[in-house]
Amino acid sequence: MDHSTFRDFSKAMADYIAEYLENIRDRRVLPSVQPGYLRPLIPNAAPETAEQWTDVMKDIERVIMPGVTHWHSPRFHAYYPTANSYPAIVADMLSDAIACIGFTWIASPACTELEDVMLDWLGKLLGLPKEFLACSGGKGGGVIQGSASEATLVALLGAKSKIMTEEKEKRSYADDYEIVKKLVAYTSGELALTILMEGYSLSNKPILPFNGPDFWGGVQFRMVPVDDKHRMQGAALKAAIKKDREAGLIPFYVVATLGTTSSCAFDNLAEIGPVCQEEKVWLHVDAAYAGSAFICPEYRYLMEGVEYADSFNFNPHKWLLVTFDCSAMWLKDPSWIVNAFNVDPLYLKHDLQGSVPDYRHWQIPLGRRFRSLKIWFVLRLYGAENLRAHIRKHISLAHEFEQMVLADSRFELAADVIMALVCFRLKGSNEDNELLLKMINGNGRIHLVPSKIGTTYFLRMAVCSRYTESQDIQESWKEVQAMADRLQAEKAKGN
Ligand SMILES: *Cc1c(COP(=O)(O)O)cnc(C)c1O
């Protein structure tokens, strides 16, 4: 493709994208295709000779769109939001054009340096303690990871390298494995649920149980019992650690979740933090979804105790309008991660090592994209005040939905509404709720997913799209009510 064709093609694509997003409200949220729908629509081998870009454009509506779940439809309410914004889309075009692999500073200085500064910008917007920020002149700093799951694993590996060093200084061990098999990490049952909902685990086991120990990242994970609002409290963590120490085990890592995937519950960080400090265990905070809300000062009470954390992570790619993938992670002392990951073959060494981060030591892969460009574009082209308005609007829409749920005596809430997620259910059996959800998604006008805490099955309504307005929320609720009417009518007929 020559330069002039690229100009025509990309301009046509920009028009198509604007058209798609402007009119996304008119599309059915969930596709009605059956598995295997796509293969018969395209040839069974790659073309031998080049085609025209116009032919490719024509096939988007024919081949792709019938099988797209429209995540940015104002009536998409499943999972959690994933970001979408014009500044981020354009920044990714530029990143794709530069197409550098920024593993060391010299591999593309702007790629490393903009990331370093953008993580300071973001950290300041959230009100993170200065110990996390590179601009404070201490050891701390931030990095972009691909996902929150990766950040949790990276922090675990840092914590592991720290505890191994400390234990070896304290007493002699036959080998490293003797230490590793005694290590214990802690989380609320909700981390397990996150991994389960996403259908994968970093250990070989596909599913973790909600109680008892299991393995993740090569160490034992203990599920700390939660309170009636699904939150981990300090006393329960303290008791679990004490029991393990008495059994001769080595507690070393705690993951506190601010805004769990299942019901958006907040672990009690203000209590967990001091416990971790007393017990000298690494505290990692997973605020993947809810972290974006901390740009609004009125929600920072939910991260009280963050000053005790060793690492903190949230996903701008969820709720802060920076497209996937962009998971922001801060470390107070990155040297533990750097030591754990440091591999320095000759061809990756350069003369200026040490003065700025070589991000390859801060992450699992070697390669990395120029992702800070999209943070820069989004922060500049929205401005903090519009990002705050975006968060506040979503939360207020969730409360609007909550009020409608409460006004219909057939329904009840399954969790407190704190962020832009409403967990609700029909009063009555899990089976009725399962049927209701099946009808809602079968109709395809709105899209919800369920979750389960303990034995209670419920539906989750997340405000996801930046196009969602009050009118959409009202229509979504009417759709839920209509399906509940239909369910009740069918049950009446069946009886
Ligand atoms: C969404 C979510 C995750 C997973 O995020 P990825 O970036 O997809 O790994 C982890 N933890 C919480 C609390 C989440 O909400």
Short mmCIF file of C-alpha atoms and ligand atoms in Angstrom, two decimals:
data_model
loop_
_atom_site.label_atom_id
_atom_site.label_comp_id
_atom_site.label_asym_id
_atom_site.label_seq_id
_atom_site.Cartn_x
_atom_site.Cartn_y
_atom_site.Cartn_z
CA MET A 1 0.00 0.00 0.00
CA ASP A 2 1.47 3.36 -0.98
CA HIS A 3 1.28 6.57 1.03
CA SER A 4 -1.58 8.08 -0.90
CA THR A 5 -3.70 4.93 -0.62
CA PHE A 6 -3.02 4.95 3.11
CA ARG A 7 -4.37 8.49 3.33
CA ASP A 8 -7.59 7.54 1.51
CA PHE A 9 -8.02 4.33 3.46
CA SER A 10 -7.44 5.85 6.89
CA LYS A 11 -9.72 8.81 6.17
CA ALA A 12 -12.47 6.44 5.08
CA MET A 13 -11.89 4.44 8.24
CA ALA A 14 -12.06 7.56 10.42
CA ASP A 15 -15.43 8.36 8.82
CA TYR A 16 -16.61 4.80 9.35
CA ILE A 17 -15.56 4.86 13.03
CA ALA A 18 -17.31 8.17 13.71
CA GLU A 19 -20.44 6.89 11.96
CA TYR A 20 -20.34 3.62 13.91
CA LEU A 21 -20.03 5.31 17.29
CA GLU A 22 -22.50 8.11 16.54
CA ASN A 23 -25.18 5.58 15.67
CA ILE A 24 -24.24 2.75 18.02
CA ARG A 25 -27.49 3.28 19.94
CA ASP A 26 -29.42 1.86 16.96
CA ARG A 27 -27.60 -1.46 16.94
CA ARG A 28 -28.74 -4.55 18.84
CA VAL A 29 -26.34 -4.88 21.80
CA LEU A 30 -25.91 -8.66 21.54
CA PRO A 31 -25.48 -10.32 18.15
CA SER A 32 -27.90 -13.07 17.14
CA VAL A 33 -25.38 -15.17 15.18
CA GLN A 34 -24.69 -18.81 15.93
CA PRO A 35 -21.23 -20.29 16.62
CA GLY A 36 -19.41 -20.85 13.34
CA TYR A 37 -21.28 -18.05 11.56
CA LEU A 38 -18.16 -16.39 10.16
CA ARG A 39 -16.19 -19.09 8.34
CA PRO A 40 -18.67 -19.51 5.45
CA LEU A 41 -18.66 -15.75 4.85
CA ILE A 42 -15.02 -15.50 3.74
CA PRO A 43 -12.72 -17.58 1.50
CA ASN A 44 -10.99 -20.56 3.07
CA ALA A 45 -7.47 -19.34 2.20
CA ALA A 46 -5.59 -16.03 2.00
CA PRO A 47 -5.73 -14.26 -1.41
CA GLU A 48 -2.77 -14.79 -3.72
CA THR A 49 -2.98 -11.28 -5.17
CA ALA A 50 -3.64 -8.02 -3.38
CA GLU A 51 -7.19 -6.81 -3.04
CA GLN A 52 -8.52 -3.23 -2.96
CA TRP A 53 -8.99 -1.50 0.39
CA THR A 54 -12.51 -0.59 -0.69
CA ASP A 55 -13.34 -4.30 -0.86
CA VAL A 56 -12.10 -4.74 2.68
CA MET A 57 -14.20 -1.79 3.86
CA LYS A 58 -17.31 -3.31 2.30
CA ASP A 59 -16.81 -6.54 4.25
CA ILE A 60 -16.85 -4.88 7.66
CA GLU A 61 -20.65 -4.62 7.73
CA ARG A 62 -21.12 -7.98 5.98
CA VAL A 63 -18.66 -10.15 7.93
CA ILE A 64 -17.68 -8.44 11.16
CA MET A 65 -20.53 -6.32 12.49
CA PRO A 66 -23.13 -9.13 12.61
CA GLY A 67 -20.86 -10.85 15.12
CA VAL A 68 -19.94 -7.86 17.28
CA THR A 69 -21.14 -7.39 20.85
CA HIS A 70 -21.40 -3.62 21.07
CA TRP A 71 -19.56 -2.79 24.30
CA HIS A 72 -20.07 0.92 23.74
CA SER A 73 -23.79 0.73 23.27
CA PRO A 74 -25.51 2.79 25.97
CA ARG A 75 -27.44 -0.33 26.93
CA PHE A 76 -24.44 -2.61 27.37
CA HIS A 77 -24.34 -3.29 31.13
CA ALA A 78 -22.23 -6.46 31.38
CA TYR A 79 -18.93 -6.99 33.25
CA TYR A 80 -17.33 -3.59 33.82
CA PRO A 81 -16.77 -0.79 31.31
CA THR A 82 -13.90 -0.91 28.87
CA ALA A 83 -12.68 2.47 27.73
CA ASN A 84 -13.26 4.08 24.37
CA SER A 85 -12.52 7.66 23.33
CA TYR A 86 -11.43 9.49 20.22
CA PRO A 87 -8.19 10.87 21.73
CA ALA A 88 -7.13 7.33 22.70
CA ILE A 89 -8.01 5.90 19.26
CA VAL A 90 -5.95 8.58 17.54
CA ALA A 91 -3.04 8.12 19.97
CA ASP A 92 -3.01 4.41 19.18
CA MET A 93 -2.72 5.24 15.46
CA LEU A 94 0.40 7.25 16.19
CA SER A 95 1.76 4.54 18.48
CA ASP A 96 1.20 2.00 15.69
CA ALA A 97 3.01 4.25 13.23
CA ILE A 98 6.04 4.76 15.48
CA ALA A 99 5.81 1.03 16.25
CA CYS A 100 8.74 0.93 18.61
CA ILE A 101 9.44 -1.70 21.24
CA GLY A 102 10.32 0.34 24.31
CA PHE A 103 12.09 -2.24 26.44
CA THR A 104 15.07 -0.03 27.26
CA TRP A 105 15.47 3.72 27.40
CA ILE A 106 17.63 3.84 24.27
CA ALA A 107 15.15 1.63 22.37
CA SER A 108 12.98 4.79 22.24
CA PRO A 109 13.65 7.42 24.91
CA ALA A 110 10.26 9.16 24.47
CA CYS A 111 8.44 5.88 25.08
CA THR A 112 10.06 5.42 28.50
CA GLU A 113 10.13 9.06 29.53
CA LEU A 114 6.53 9.92 28.64
CA GLU A 115 5.38 6.83 30.56
CA ASP A 116 7.40 7.89 33.62
CA VAL A 117 5.79 11.36 33.58
CA MET A 118 2.26 10.15 32.71
CA LEU A 119 2.27 7.79 35.70
CA ASP A 120 3.14 10.82 37.85
CA TRP A 121 0.27 12.80 36.28
CA LEU A 122 -2.15 9.95 36.91
CA GLY A 123 -0.88 9.30 40.44
CA LYS A 124 -1.35 12.97 41.32
CA LEU A 125 -4.87 12.96 39.86
CA LEU A 126 -5.76 10.01 42.10
CA GLY A 127 -4.14 11.59 45.16
CA LEU A 128 -1.66 8.71 45.67
CA PRO A 129 0.96 9.20 48.39
CA LYS A 130 4.10 10.86 47.01
CA GLU A 131 6.20 7.76 47.82
CA PHE A 132 4.67 6.18 44.70
CA LEU A 133 5.63 9.02 42.38
CA ALA A 134 8.89 9.25 40.43
CA CYS A 135 8.80 13.05 40.70
CA SER A 136 9.19 12.80 44.48
CA GLY A 137 12.83 11.87 43.92
CA GLY A 138 12.61 8.70 46.01
CA LYS A 139 12.69 5.09 44.80
CA GLY A 140 9.02 4.95 43.78
CA GLY A 141 7.53 5.10 40.31
CA GLY A 142 4.87 3.86 37.95
CA VAL A 143 4.64 1.56 34.94
CA ILE A 144 1.97 0.53 32.43
CA GLN A 145 1.10 -3.15 32.54
CA GLY A 146 -1.17 -4.97 30.12
CA SER A 147 -3.74 -5.99 32.72
CA ALA A 148 -4.59 -5.95 36.41
CA SER A 149 -4.00 -9.70 36.58
CA GLU A 150 -0.46 -9.16 35.33
CA ALA A 151 0.08 -6.39 37.91
CA THR A 152 -1.04 -8.76 40.70
CA LEU A 153 1.45 -11.37 39.50
CA VAL A 154 4.28 -8.85 39.07
CA ALA A 155 3.72 -7.59 42.63
CA LEU A 156 3.65 -11.17 43.89
CA LEU A 157 7.01 -11.86 42.26
CA GLY A 158 8.45 -8.70 43.84
CA ALA A 159 7.13 -9.73 47.26
CA LYS A 160 8.57 -13.20 46.75
CA SER A 161 12.01 -11.88 45.86
CA LYS A 162 11.95 -9.63 48.96
CA ILE A 163 10.92 -12.34 51.41
CA MET A 164 13.44 -14.83 49.97
CA THR A 165 16.24 -12.32 50.51
CA GLU A 166 15.09 -11.56 54.06
CA GLU A 167 14.63 -15.21 55.05
CA LYS A 168 18.06 -16.18 53.78
CA GLU A 169 19.58 -13.43 55.91
CA LYS A 170 17.73 -14.72 58.99
CA ARG A 171 18.58 -18.41 58.88
CA SER A 172 20.06 -21.01 56.59
CA TYR A 173 17.92 -23.11 54.30
CA ALA A 174 18.88 -26.20 52.35
CA ASP A 175 17.58 -24.60 49.14
CA ASP A 176 15.12 -21.95 47.86
CA TYR A 177 12.36 -24.49 47.55
CA GLU A 178 12.38 -24.99 51.31
CA ILE A 179 11.34 -21.33 51.65
CA VAL A 180 8.93 -21.24 48.69
CA LYS A 181 6.84 -24.11 49.97
CA LYS A 182 6.25 -22.24 53.25
CA LEU A 183 5.15 -18.96 51.63
CA VAL A 184 1.52 -17.92 52.04
CA ALA A 185 -0.36 -15.12 50.25
CA TYR A 186 -3.78 -13.75 51.30
CA THR A 187 -6.77 -12.24 49.59
CA SER A 188 -10.52 -11.99 50.05
CA GLY A 189 -12.46 -14.72 48.27
CA GLU A 190 -13.22 -12.16 45.63
CA LEU A 191 -9.85 -12.42 43.88
CA ALA A 192 -10.70 -16.04 43.27
CA LEU A 193 -14.02 -14.93 41.89
CA THR A 194 -12.33 -12.47 39.55
CA ILE A 195 -10.13 -15.17 38.16
CA LEU A 196 -13.05 -17.51 37.88
CA MET A 197 -15.22 -14.98 36.07
CA GLU A 198 -12.47 -14.45 33.57
CA GLY A 199 -12.17 -18.19 33.20
CA TYR A 200 -8.48 -18.59 33.76
CA SER A 201 -5.90 -18.92 36.46
CA LEU A 202 -2.16 -18.55 36.40
CA SER A 203 -1.80 -21.89 38.11
CA ASN A 204 -2.60 -25.08 36.26
CA LYS A 205 -5.97 -25.32 37.91
CA PRO A 206 -8.74 -23.62 35.99
CA ILE A 207 -10.82 -22.76 39.04
CA LEU A 208 -9.95 -21.80 42.60
CA PRO A 209 -12.19 -22.75 45.50
CA PHE A 210 -13.56 -19.94 47.64
CA ASN A 211 -12.11 -21.31 50.85
CA GLY A 212 -9.04 -23.18 51.87
CA PRO A 213 -5.60 -22.79 50.35
CA ASP A 214 -4.81 -23.03 46.70
CA PHE A 215 -1.94 -22.13 44.44
CA TRP A 216 -1.56 -19.09 42.22
CA GLY A 217 1.75 -17.83 40.89
CA GLY A 218 3.45 -20.84 42.44
CA VAL A 219 2.58 -20.07 46.08
CA GLN A 220 -0.24 -20.98 48.44
CA PHE A 221 -3.12 -18.52 48.45
CA ARG A 222 -5.35 -18.24 51.49
CA MET A 223 -8.90 -16.94 51.10
CA VAL A 224 -9.56 -14.67 54.09
CA PRO A 225 -13.20 -14.85 55.24
CA VAL A 226 -15.17 -11.69 54.38
CA ASP A 227 -17.90 -9.87 56.32
CA ASP A 228 -21.60 -9.69 55.37
CA LYS A 229 -20.80 -6.98 52.79
CA HIS A 230 -18.11 -9.15 51.17
CA ARG A 231 -15.23 -7.08 52.58
CA MET A 232 -11.98 -8.30 54.06
CA GLN A 233 -11.47 -6.81 57.55
CA GLY A 234 -8.24 -6.37 59.50
CA ALA A 235 -9.08 -8.82 62.30
CA ALA A 236 -9.82 -11.71 59.93
CA LEU A 237 -6.55 -11.12 58.09
CA LYS A 238 -4.62 -10.87 61.36
CA ALA A 239 -6.13 -14.15 62.59
CA ALA A 240 -5.29 -15.96 59.33
CA ILE A 241 -1.67 -14.73 59.45
CA LYS A 242 -1.30 -15.71 63.11
CA LYS A 243 -2.57 -19.22 62.47
CA ASP A 244 -0.12 -19.70 59.62
CA ARG A 245 2.86 -18.38 61.59
CA GLU A 246 2.00 -20.82 64.39
CA ALA A 247 2.05 -23.61 61.81
CA GLY A 248 5.58 -22.59 60.80
CA LEU A 249 4.55 -20.98 57.51
CA ILE A 250 5.78 -17.64 56.11
CA PRO A 251 3.08 -15.04 55.34
CA PHE A 252 4.47 -12.65 52.70
CA TYR A 253 1.83 -11.09 50.40
CA VAL A 254 -1.66 -9.62 50.74
CA VAL A 255 -3.91 -8.48 47.91
CA ALA A 256 -6.59 -6.00 49.02
CA THR A 257 -9.30 -5.30 46.48
CA LEU A 258 -10.96 -1.91 46.17
CA GLY A 259 -14.07 -2.56 44.11
CA THR A 260 -14.35 -6.30 43.57
CA THR A 261 -15.39 -7.62 40.18
CA SER A 262 -18.38 -9.48 41.48
CA SER A 263 -20.17 -6.83 43.55
CA CYS A 264 -17.79 -3.83 43.77
CA ALA A 265 -17.10 -4.38 47.48
CA PHE A 266 -14.21 -2.53 49.12
CA ASP A 267 -11.84 -4.36 51.45
CA ASN A 268 -11.12 -2.40 54.63
CA LEU A 269 -7.75 -1.00 53.62
CA ALA A 270 -7.54 1.30 56.66
CA GLU A 271 -7.41 -1.84 58.86
CA ILE A 272 -5.55 -4.15 56.48
CA GLY A 273 -2.72 -1.63 55.96
CA PRO A 274 -1.53 -1.52 59.59
CA VAL A 275 -1.81 -5.32 59.88
CA CYS A 276 0.48 -5.71 56.86
CA GLN A 277 2.93 -3.22 58.34
CA GLU A 278 3.06 -4.99 61.72
CA GLU A 279 3.40 -8.37 60.05
CA LYS A 280 5.93 -7.11 57.49
CA VAL A 281 4.07 -8.52 54.50
CA TRP A 282 3.83 -6.90 51.06
CA LEU A 283 0.49 -5.16 50.49
CA HIS A 284 -0.77 -4.94 46.92
CA VAL A 285 -3.94 -2.95 46.17
CA ASP A 286 -6.09 -4.04 43.21
CA ALA A 287 -8.41 -1.16 42.31
CA ALA A 288 -8.77 -2.23 38.66
CA TYR A 289 -12.23 -0.76 38.10
CA ALA A 290 -12.93 1.60 41.01
CA GLY A 291 -9.50 3.23 41.05
CA SER A 292 -10.57 5.70 38.35
CA ALA A 293 -13.13 7.15 40.78
CA PHE A 294 -10.31 8.36 43.06
CA ILE A 295 -9.78 11.26 40.66
CA CYS A 296 -12.89 12.59 42.47
CA PRO A 297 -11.85 13.62 46.00
CA GLU A 298 -15.22 12.56 47.47
CA TYR A 299 -14.41 8.87 46.80
CA ARG A 300 -10.89 8.85 48.26
CA TYR A 301 -12.21 7.79 51.67
CA LEU A 302 -12.48 4.33 50.07
CA MET A 303 -8.70 4.14 49.68
CA GLU A 304 -7.88 5.27 53.20
CA GLY A 305 -4.83 3.24 54.24
CA VAL A 306 -3.26 3.32 50.74
CA GLU A 307 -0.13 4.81 52.34
CA TYR A 308 0.58 1.33 53.74
CA ALA A 309 0.57 -0.30 50.30
CA ASP A 310 3.76 -1.46 48.59
CA SER A 311 2.09 -1.54 45.18
CA PHE A 312 -1.11 -0.07 43.76
CA ASN A 313 -2.88 -0.82 40.50
CA PHE A 314 -5.90 0.40 38.54
CA ASN A 315 -7.02 0.17 34.92
CA PRO A 316 -7.40 3.45 33.02
CA HIS A 317 -8.59 1.08 30.28
CA LYS A 318 -11.70 0.36 32.28
CA TRP A 319 -13.22 3.62 33.43
CA LEU A 320 -10.84 6.43 32.46
CA LEU A 321 -11.41 6.56 28.69
CA VAL A 322 -7.95 5.20 27.74
CA THR A 323 -8.48 2.24 25.39
CA PHE A 324 -7.31 -1.28 26.24
CA ASP A 325 -4.62 -2.16 27.16
CA CYS A 326 -3.47 0.27 29.83
CA SER A 327 -3.20 -0.89 33.43
CA ALA A 328 -1.38 1.59 35.67
CA MET A 329 0.79 0.22 38.46
CA TRP A 330 2.90 2.01 41.07
CA LEU A 331 5.59 0.60 43.30
CA LYS A 332 7.15 2.23 46.33
CA ASP A 333 10.34 0.25 45.85
CA PRO A 334 10.60 -1.19 42.32
CA SER A 335 14.06 -2.63 43.07
CA TRP A 336 12.50 -5.90 44.30
CA ILE A 337 10.75 -6.39 40.97
CA VAL A 338 13.79 -5.24 39.01
CA ASN A 339 15.96 -7.72 40.94
CA ALA A 340 13.48 -10.51 40.34
CA PHE A 341 13.30 -9.86 36.58
CA ASN A 342 16.76 -8.55 35.82
CA VAL A 343 18.28 -10.28 32.83
CA ASP A 344 20.92 -8.22 31.20
CA PRO A 345 22.35 -9.84 28.09
CA LEU A 346 24.98 -7.79 26.32
CA TYR A 347 22.74 -6.72 23.43
CA LEU A 348 20.28 -5.02 25.83
CA LYS A 349 22.90 -3.09 27.81
CA HIS A 350 23.39 0.60 27.13
CA ASP A 351 25.63 3.36 28.50
CA LEU A 352 22.90 5.33 30.23
CA GLN A 353 21.46 2.54 32.40
CA GLY A 354 20.28 3.56 35.83
CA SER A 355 19.21 7.19 35.39
CA VAL A 356 15.74 6.35 34.02
CA PRO A 357 13.80 3.09 34.32
CA ASP A 358 14.46 0.27 31.88
CA TYR A 359 10.88 -0.90 31.92
CA ARG A 360 11.70 -4.40 30.73
CA HIS A 361 12.68 -5.14 34.34
CA TRP A 362 9.27 -4.00 35.61
CA GLN A 363 7.12 -6.45 33.67
CA ILE A 364 6.86 -10.05 32.49
CA PRO A 365 7.21 -9.62 28.70
CA LEU A 366 10.27 -8.07 27.08
CA GLY A 367 8.39 -6.10 24.41
CA ARG A 368 6.15 -3.15 25.16
CA ARG A 369 4.09 -0.70 23.09
CA PHE A 370 4.08 3.09 23.30
CA ARG A 371 0.94 3.15 25.46
CA SER A 372 1.60 6.36 27.40
CA LEU A 373 0.67 8.37 24.28
CA LYS A 374 -2.98 7.56 24.82
CA ILE A 375 -2.86 8.64 28.46
CA TRP A 376 -1.28 11.91 27.35
CA PHE A 377 -3.86 12.54 24.62
CA VAL A 378 -6.81 11.65 26.87
CA LEU A 379 -5.67 13.74 29.85
CA ARG A 380 -4.97 16.76 27.65
CA LEU A 381 -8.03 16.57 25.43
CA TYR A 382 -10.54 15.91 28.23
CA GLY A 383 -8.91 17.72 31.12
CA ALA A 384 -9.31 16.42 34.67
CA GLU A 385 -12.64 18.18 35.16
CA ASN A 386 -14.34 16.35 32.29
CA LEU A 387 -12.96 13.01 33.44
CA ARG A 388 -14.40 13.68 36.90
CA ALA A 389 -17.72 14.60 35.31
CA HIS A 390 -17.68 11.28 33.41
CA ILE A 391 -17.18 9.25 36.62
CA ARG A 392 -19.80 11.22 38.56
CA LYS A 393 -22.35 10.88 35.80
CA HIS A 394 -21.96 7.09 35.69
CA ILE A 395 -22.34 6.80 39.46
CA SER A 396 -25.41 9.00 39.45
CA LEU A 397 -26.96 6.89 36.64
CA ALA A 398 -26.38 3.78 38.76
CA HIS A 399 -28.22 5.40 41.67
CA GLU A 400 -31.07 6.24 39.31
CA PHE A 401 -31.31 2.56 38.38
CA GLU A 402 -31.06 1.59 42.07
CA GLN A 403 -34.09 3.78 42.87
CA MET A 404 -36.12 2.10 40.14
CA VAL A 405 -35.17 -1.36 41.48
CA LEU A 406 -36.23 -0.32 44.99
CA ALA A 407 -39.53 1.06 43.73
CA ASP A 408 -40.58 -2.35 42.32
CA SER A 409 -41.48 -4.65 45.20
CA ARG A 410 -40.68 -7.77 43.17
CA PHE A 411 -36.96 -6.89 43.27
CA GLU A 412 -34.24 -6.44 45.88
CA LEU A 413 -30.63 -5.21 45.91
CA ALA A 414 -27.87 -7.79 46.40
CA ALA A 415 -25.13 -5.29 47.41
CA ASP A 416 -24.69 -1.61 48.27
CA VAL A 417 -24.40 0.69 45.27
CA ILE A 418 -21.09 2.54 45.73
CA MET A 419 -19.74 2.94 42.20
CA ALA A 420 -21.57 2.56 38.86
CA LEU A 421 -22.66 -1.04 39.47
CA VAL A 422 -26.07 -2.19 40.69
CA CYS A 423 -26.35 -5.79 41.93
CA PHE A 424 -30.01 -6.79 42.06
CA ARG A 425 -32.32 -9.80 41.87
CA LEU A 426 -35.94 -10.89 41.84
CA LYS A 427 -36.94 -11.79 45.38
CA GLY A 428 -37.14 -15.56 45.35
CA SER A 429 -35.21 -18.45 43.90
CA ASN A 430 -31.92 -18.45 42.02
CA GLU A 431 -33.65 -20.41 39.25
CA ASP A 432 -36.12 -17.57 38.62
CA ASN A 433 -33.24 -15.13 38.38
CA GLU A 434 -31.37 -17.39 35.98
CA LEU A 435 -34.47 -17.59 33.78
CA LEU A 436 -34.92 -13.83 33.93
CA LEU A 437 -31.35 -13.23 32.80
CA LYS A 438 -31.72 -15.74 29.98
CA MET A 439 -34.79 -13.88 28.72
CA ILE A 440 -33.09 -10.49 28.97
CA ASN A 441 -30.01 -11.54 27.04
CA GLY A 442 -32.09 -13.63 24.61
CA ASN A 443 -34.02 -10.53 23.67
CA GLY A 444 -30.69 -8.79 22.95
CA ARG A 445 -31.83 -5.21 23.65
CA ILE A 446 -29.67 -4.90 26.75
CA HIS A 447 -26.84 -7.06 28.03
CA LEU A 448 -26.22 -8.07 31.65
CA VAL A 449 -24.11 -10.78 33.30
CA PRO A 450 -24.79 -12.54 36.60
CA SER A 451 -22.65 -13.24 39.61
CA LYS A 452 -23.01 -15.29 42.74
CA ILE A 453 -21.87 -14.62 46.27
CA GLY A 454 -22.20 -17.51 48.66
CA THR A 455 -25.35 -19.19 47.43
CA THR A 456 -27.08 -16.03 46.19
CA TYR A 457 -27.30 -15.58 42.43
CA PHE A 458 -27.85 -12.01 41.23
CA LEU A 459 -27.78 -9.82 38.14
CA ARG A 460 -25.22 -7.05 37.64
CA MET A 461 -26.08 -3.78 35.89
CA ALA A 462 -22.90 -1.81 35.20
CA VAL A 463 -23.07 1.60 33.57
CA CYS A 464 -20.45 1.12 30.86
CA SER A 465 -20.76 3.37 27.81
CA ARG A 466 -19.77 7.02 27.70
CA TYR A 467 -22.97 7.49 25.67
CA THR A 468 -25.30 6.24 28.41
CA GLU A 469 -27.92 8.81 29.40
CA SER A 470 -30.75 8.79 31.92
CA GLN A 471 -33.17 7.83 29.13
CA ASP A 472 -31.11 4.70 28.36
CA ILE A 473 -31.07 3.65 32.01
CA GLN A 474 -34.85 4.03 32.16
CA GLU A 475 -35.26 1.96 29.00
CA SER A 476 -32.91 -0.70 30.34
CA TRP A 477 -34.96 -0.93 33.51
CA LYS A 478 -38.20 -1.14 31.50
CA GLU A 479 -36.68 -4.04 29.58
CA VAL A 480 -35.85 -5.84 32.86
CA GLN A 481 -39.41 -5.24 34.09
CA ALA A 482 -40.92 -6.44 30.80
CA MET A 483 -38.93 -9.67 30.99
CA ALA A 484 -39.96 -10.12 34.65
CA ASP A 485 -43.62 -9.70 33.55
CA ARG A 486 -43.11 -12.30 30.84
CA LEU A 487 -41.42 -14.69 33.27
CA GLN A 488 -44.29 -14.36 35.73
CA ALA A 489 -46.89 -14.85 32.98
CA GLU A 490 -45.14 -18.00 31.75
CA LYS A 491 -44.89 -19.34 35.28
CA ALA A 492 -48.61 -18.67 35.81
CA LYS A 493 -49.39 -20.57 32.59
CA GLY A 494 -47.18 -23.47 33.58
CA ASN A 495 -48.91 -23.88 36.93
C1 LIG B 1 -11.46 -6.22 35.94
C2 LIG B 1 -10.75 -6.61 37.17
C3 LIG B 1 -9.57 -7.36 37.14
C4 LIG B 1 -9.03 -7.91 35.86
O1 LIG B 1 -8.54 -6.92 35.06
P1 LIG B 1 -7.61 -7.27 33.82
O2 LIG B 1 -6.93 -5.97 33.53
O3 LIG B 1 -8.51 -7.73 32.74
O4 LIG B 1 -6.67 -8.33 34.27
C5 LIG B 1 -8.91 -7.62 38.31
N1 LIG B 1 -9.37 -7.17 39.48
C6 LIG B 1 -10.51 -6.45 39.57
C7 LIG B 1 -11.00 -5.99 40.91
C8 LIG B 1 -11.23 -6.15 38.42
O5 LIG B 1 -12.36 -5.44 38.49
#
